[in-house]
Coordinates of C-alpha atoms in Angstrom, one line a residue:
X1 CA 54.8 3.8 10.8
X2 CA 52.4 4.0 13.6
X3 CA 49.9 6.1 11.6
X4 CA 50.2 3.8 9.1
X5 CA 49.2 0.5 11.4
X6 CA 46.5 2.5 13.0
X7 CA 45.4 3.3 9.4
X8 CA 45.3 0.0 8.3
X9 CA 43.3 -1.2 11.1
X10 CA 40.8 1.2 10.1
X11 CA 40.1 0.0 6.9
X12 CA 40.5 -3.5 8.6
X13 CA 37.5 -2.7 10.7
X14 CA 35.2 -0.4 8.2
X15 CA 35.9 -3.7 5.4
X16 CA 34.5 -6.6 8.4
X17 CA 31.8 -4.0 8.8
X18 CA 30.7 -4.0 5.2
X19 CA 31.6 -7.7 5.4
X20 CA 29.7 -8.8 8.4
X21 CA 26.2 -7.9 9.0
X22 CA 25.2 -5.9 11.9
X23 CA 22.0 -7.8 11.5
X24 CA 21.0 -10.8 9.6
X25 CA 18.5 -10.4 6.3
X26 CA 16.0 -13.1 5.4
X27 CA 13.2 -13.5 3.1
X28 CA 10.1 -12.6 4.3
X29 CA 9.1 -16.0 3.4
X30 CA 11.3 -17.3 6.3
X31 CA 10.3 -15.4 9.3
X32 CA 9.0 -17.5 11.8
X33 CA 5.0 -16.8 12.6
X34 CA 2.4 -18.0 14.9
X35 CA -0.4 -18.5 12.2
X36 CA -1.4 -19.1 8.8
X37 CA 1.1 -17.6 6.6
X38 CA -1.3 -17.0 3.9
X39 CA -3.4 -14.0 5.8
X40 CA -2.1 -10.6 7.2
X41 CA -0.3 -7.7 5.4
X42 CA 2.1 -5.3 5.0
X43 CA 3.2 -3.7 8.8
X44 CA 1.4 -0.3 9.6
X45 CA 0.2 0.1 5.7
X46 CA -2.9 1.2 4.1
X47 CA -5.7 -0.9 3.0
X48 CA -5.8 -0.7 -1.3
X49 CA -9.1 0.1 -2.9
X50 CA -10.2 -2.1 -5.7
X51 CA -8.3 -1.7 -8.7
X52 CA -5.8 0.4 -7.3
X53 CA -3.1 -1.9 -7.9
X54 CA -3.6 -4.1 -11.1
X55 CA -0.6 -5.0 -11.1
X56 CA -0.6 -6.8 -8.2
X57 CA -1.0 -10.5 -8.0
X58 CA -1.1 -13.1 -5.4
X59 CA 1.0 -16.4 -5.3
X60 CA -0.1 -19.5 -3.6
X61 CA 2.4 -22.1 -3.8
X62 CA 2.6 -25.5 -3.1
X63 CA 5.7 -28.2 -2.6
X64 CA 5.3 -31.8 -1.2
X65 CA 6.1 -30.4 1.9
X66 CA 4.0 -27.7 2.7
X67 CA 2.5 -24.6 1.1
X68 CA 3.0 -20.9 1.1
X69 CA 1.9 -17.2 -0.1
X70 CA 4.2 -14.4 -2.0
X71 CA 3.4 -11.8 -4.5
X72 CA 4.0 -10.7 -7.7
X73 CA 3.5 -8.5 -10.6
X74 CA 2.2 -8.5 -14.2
X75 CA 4.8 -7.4 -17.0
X76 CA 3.4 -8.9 -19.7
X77 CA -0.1 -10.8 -20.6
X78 CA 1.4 -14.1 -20.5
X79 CA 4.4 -13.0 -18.0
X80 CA 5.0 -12.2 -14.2
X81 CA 7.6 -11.3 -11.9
X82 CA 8.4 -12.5 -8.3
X83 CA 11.4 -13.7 -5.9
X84 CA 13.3 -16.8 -6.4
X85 CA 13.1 -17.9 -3.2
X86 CA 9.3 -17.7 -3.7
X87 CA 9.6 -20.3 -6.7
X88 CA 11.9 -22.3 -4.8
X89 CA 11.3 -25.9 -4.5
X90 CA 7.5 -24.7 -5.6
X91 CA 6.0 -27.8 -7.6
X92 CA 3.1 -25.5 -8.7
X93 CA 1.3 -21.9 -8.0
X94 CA -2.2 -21.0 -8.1
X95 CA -2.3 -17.5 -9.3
X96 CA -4.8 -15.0 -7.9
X97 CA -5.6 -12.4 -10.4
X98 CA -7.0 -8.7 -10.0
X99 CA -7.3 -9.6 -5.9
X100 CA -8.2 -6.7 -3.0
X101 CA -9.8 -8.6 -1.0
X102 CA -7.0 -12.5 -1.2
X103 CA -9.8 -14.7 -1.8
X104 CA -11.8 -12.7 -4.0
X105 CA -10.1 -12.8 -7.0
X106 CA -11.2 -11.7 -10.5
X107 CA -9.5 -14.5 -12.0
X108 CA -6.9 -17.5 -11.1
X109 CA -4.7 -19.8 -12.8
X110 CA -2.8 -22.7 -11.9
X111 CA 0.9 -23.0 -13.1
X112 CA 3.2 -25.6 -13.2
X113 CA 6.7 -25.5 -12.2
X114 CA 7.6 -26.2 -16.0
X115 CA 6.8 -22.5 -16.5
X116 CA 8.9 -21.1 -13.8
X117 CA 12.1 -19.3 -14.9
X118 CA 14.2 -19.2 -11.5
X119 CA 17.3 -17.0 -12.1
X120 CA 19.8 -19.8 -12.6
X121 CA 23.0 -18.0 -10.1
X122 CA 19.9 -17.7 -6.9
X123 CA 22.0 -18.0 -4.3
X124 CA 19.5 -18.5 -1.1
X125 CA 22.8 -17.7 1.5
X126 CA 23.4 -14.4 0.2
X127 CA 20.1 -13.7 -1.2
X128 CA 21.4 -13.0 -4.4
X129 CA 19.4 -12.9 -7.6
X130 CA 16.7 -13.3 -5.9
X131 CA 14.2 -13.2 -9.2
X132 CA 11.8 -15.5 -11.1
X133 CA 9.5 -15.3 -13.9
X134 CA 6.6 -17.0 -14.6
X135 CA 4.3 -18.0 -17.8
X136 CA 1.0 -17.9 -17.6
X137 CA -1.8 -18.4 -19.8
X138 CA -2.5 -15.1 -21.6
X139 CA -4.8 -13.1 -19.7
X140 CA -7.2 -10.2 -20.8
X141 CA -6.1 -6.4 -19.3
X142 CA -8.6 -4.0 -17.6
X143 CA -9.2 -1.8 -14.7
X144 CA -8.6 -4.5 -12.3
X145 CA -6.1 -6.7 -14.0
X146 CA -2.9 -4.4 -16.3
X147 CA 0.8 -4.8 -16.0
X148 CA 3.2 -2.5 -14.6
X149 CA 5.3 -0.8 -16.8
X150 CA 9.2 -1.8 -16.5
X151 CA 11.7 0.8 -15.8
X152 CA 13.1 2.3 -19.7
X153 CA 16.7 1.2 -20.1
X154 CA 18.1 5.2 -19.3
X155 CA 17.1 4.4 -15.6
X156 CA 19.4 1.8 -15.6
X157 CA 22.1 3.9 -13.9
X158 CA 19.5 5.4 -11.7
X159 CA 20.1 4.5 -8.2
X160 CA 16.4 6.1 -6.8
X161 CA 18.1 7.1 -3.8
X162 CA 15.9 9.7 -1.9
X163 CA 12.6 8.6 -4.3
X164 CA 9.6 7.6 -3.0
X165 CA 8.2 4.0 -4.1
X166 CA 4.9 2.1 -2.7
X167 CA 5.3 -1.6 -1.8
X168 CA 2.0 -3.7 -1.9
X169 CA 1.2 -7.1 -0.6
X170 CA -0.8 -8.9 2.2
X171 CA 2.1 -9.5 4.3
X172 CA 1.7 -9.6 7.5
X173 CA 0.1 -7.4 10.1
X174 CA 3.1 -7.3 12.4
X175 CA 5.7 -9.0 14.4
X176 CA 3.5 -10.6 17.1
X177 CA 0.2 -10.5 15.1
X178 CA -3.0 -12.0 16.7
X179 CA -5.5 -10.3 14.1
X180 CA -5.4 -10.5 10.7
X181 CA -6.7 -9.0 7.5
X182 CA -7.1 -10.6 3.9
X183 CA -7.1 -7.2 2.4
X184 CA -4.5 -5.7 -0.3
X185 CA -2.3 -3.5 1.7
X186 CA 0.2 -0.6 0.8
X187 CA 2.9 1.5 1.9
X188 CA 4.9 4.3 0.8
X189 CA 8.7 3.6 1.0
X190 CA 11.9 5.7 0.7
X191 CA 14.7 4.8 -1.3
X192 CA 18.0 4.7 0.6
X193 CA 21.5 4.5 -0.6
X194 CA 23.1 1.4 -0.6
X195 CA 25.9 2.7 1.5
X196 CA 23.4 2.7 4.5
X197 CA 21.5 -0.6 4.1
X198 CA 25.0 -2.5 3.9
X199 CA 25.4 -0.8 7.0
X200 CA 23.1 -3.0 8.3
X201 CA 23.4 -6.1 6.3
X202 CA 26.7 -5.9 4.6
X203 CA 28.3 -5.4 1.3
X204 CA 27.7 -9.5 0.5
X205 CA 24.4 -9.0 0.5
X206 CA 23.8 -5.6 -0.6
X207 CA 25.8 -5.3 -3.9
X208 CA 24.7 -2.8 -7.0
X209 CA 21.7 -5.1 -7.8
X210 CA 20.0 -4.7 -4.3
X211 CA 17.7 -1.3 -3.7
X212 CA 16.2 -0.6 -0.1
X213 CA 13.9 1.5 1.6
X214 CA 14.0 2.9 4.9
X215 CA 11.5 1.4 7.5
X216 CA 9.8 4.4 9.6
X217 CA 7.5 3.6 12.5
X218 CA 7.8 0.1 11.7
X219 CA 5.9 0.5 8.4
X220 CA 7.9 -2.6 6.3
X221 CA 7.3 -5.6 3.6
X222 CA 6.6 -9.0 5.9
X223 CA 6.3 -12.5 5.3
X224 CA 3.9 -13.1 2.7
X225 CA 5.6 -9.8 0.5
X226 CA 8.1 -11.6 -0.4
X227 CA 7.9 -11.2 -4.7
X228 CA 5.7 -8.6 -4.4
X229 CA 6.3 -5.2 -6.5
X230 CA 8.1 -1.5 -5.3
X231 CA 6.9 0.7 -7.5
X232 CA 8.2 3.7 -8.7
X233 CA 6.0 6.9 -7.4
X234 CA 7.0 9.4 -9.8
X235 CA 7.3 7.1 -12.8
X236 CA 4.7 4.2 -11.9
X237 CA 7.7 1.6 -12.9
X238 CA 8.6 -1.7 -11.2
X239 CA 11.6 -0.8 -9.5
X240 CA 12.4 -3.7 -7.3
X241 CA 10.6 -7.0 -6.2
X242 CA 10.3 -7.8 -2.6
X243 CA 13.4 -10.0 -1.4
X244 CA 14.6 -9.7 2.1
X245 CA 14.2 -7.8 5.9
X246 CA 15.9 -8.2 9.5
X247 CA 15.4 -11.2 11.3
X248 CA 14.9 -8.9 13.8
X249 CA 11.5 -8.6 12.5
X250 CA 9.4 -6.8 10.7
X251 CA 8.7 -3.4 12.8
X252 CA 12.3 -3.6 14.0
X253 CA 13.2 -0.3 11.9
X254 CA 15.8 -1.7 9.8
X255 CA 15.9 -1.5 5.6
X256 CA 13.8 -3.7 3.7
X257 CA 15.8 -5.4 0.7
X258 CA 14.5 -5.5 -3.2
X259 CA 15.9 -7.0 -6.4
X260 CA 16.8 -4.1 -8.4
X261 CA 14.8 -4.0 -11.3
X262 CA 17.0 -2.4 -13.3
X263 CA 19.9 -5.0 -13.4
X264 CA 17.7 -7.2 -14.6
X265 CA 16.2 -6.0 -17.9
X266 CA 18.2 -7.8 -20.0
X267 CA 17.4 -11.4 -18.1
X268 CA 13.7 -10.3 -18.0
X269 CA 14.2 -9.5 -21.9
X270 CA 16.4 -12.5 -22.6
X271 CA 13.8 -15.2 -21.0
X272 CA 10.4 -13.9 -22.1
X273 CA 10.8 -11.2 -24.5
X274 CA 9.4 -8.4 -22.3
X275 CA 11.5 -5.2 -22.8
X276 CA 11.2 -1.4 -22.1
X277 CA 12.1 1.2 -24.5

């Protein structure tokens, strides 16, 4: 009887610990920062070389109550892909096209918030389906501006545990940033099991459509990620879209959270016709 209690308050305590964060995940979007949200980029990354990322877009958008900056990524000619909580409460985006340097775009577009597709369960308090689409005017393909390829529906069981994937954005520089730089940034991530990012943030927020990567030396998504692609680096596939880190911050060392992809073809597929073989 006694192993028996002491056995049940084990699993009592390893089920609050899945339960209850160690630390609390936020968008990227809602870190607070001491200047303009729109400039920096991703913590202790690389700086991209034109064209390197095509794929990439930047997201300005504005509300009647203020304005600010995610990313996103090209699946389509007319389609792209970014956060919910980017699109949220967004009256319109400006849409910076085949961008290294932020405001040196080869091309822009503004959208209204008619031609957002906001995942209709987004639930902001658990960060769950955190994923938009949205319709653009069709735009041309070359070096500088191509979509991403989404993952084939066989990876759908794939958990990319171990993998390597790069993130791109210009989030920002770090935690307590007092220089800037408007230049497309880059850094190469590693896939982690679920097991361990719930860990950290528990098993409400990170359920079997969540994928993280593990933080090294600080080098993380940040605010003004938030959207932005993780891309597959043995494939080239969009495997997750930028959605939460610790509130700790940035450099703090803890996972960074993405939509996974994969549990999401058939909404992708379902709301704009873009599929994978």
């Amino acid at each position: 009887m006694k192993l028996f209690v002491v056995f049940a308050l084990f699993v009592a305590t390893a089920s609050a610990a899945l339960l209850n964060p160690v630390e609390r995940p936020v968008h990227p979007r809602d870190l607070p920062v001491i200047f303009d949200q729109q400039q920096g980029r991703i913590t202790n990354g690389q700086t991209a070389s034109e064209g390197q990322f095509p794929h990439q877009v930047g997201l300005s958008f504005t509300s009647s109550s203020g304005s600010w900056w995610c990313g996103g990524s090209i699946i389509s000619n007319d389609y792209l892909l970014t956060a919910a909580h980017c699109t949220s409460g967004a009256t319109f985006v400006t849409v910076y096209f085949g961008a290294t340097a932020r405001n040196s775009p080869k091309a822009t577009q503004t959208v209204a918030s008619s031609n957002f597709i906001q995942h209709a369960s987004y639930n902001a308090l658990v960060l769950r389906n955190d994923i938009s689409l949205i319709k653009v005017a069709s735009v041309s393909f070359s070096s500088y501006i191509n979509k991403v390829a989404l993952p084939k529906i066989s990876s759908s069981y794939s958990t990319y545990s171990g993998e390597k994937a790069t993130a791109s954005g210009w989030g920002l520089v770090s935690d307590s940033a007092t220089a800037v730089s408007s230049s497309l940034q880059y850094a190469s991530l590693q896939v982690i099991d679920n097991s361990v990012c719930a860990n950290t943030y528990g098993s409400l927020v990170v359920t079997s459509r969540t994928i993280c990567t593990a933080t090294p030396s600080g080098t993380s998504t940040c605010s003004g990620d938030s959207g932005g692609p993780l891309v597959s680096a043995s494939t080239g596939e969009l495997i997750g879209v930028t959605s939460f880190v610790s509130s700790a911050g940035c450099e703090s060392g803890s996972p960074a959270g993405f939509v996974r992809v994969t549990a999401y073809l058939d909404w992708i597929k379902e709301n704009s016709g873009v599929y994978s073989s």
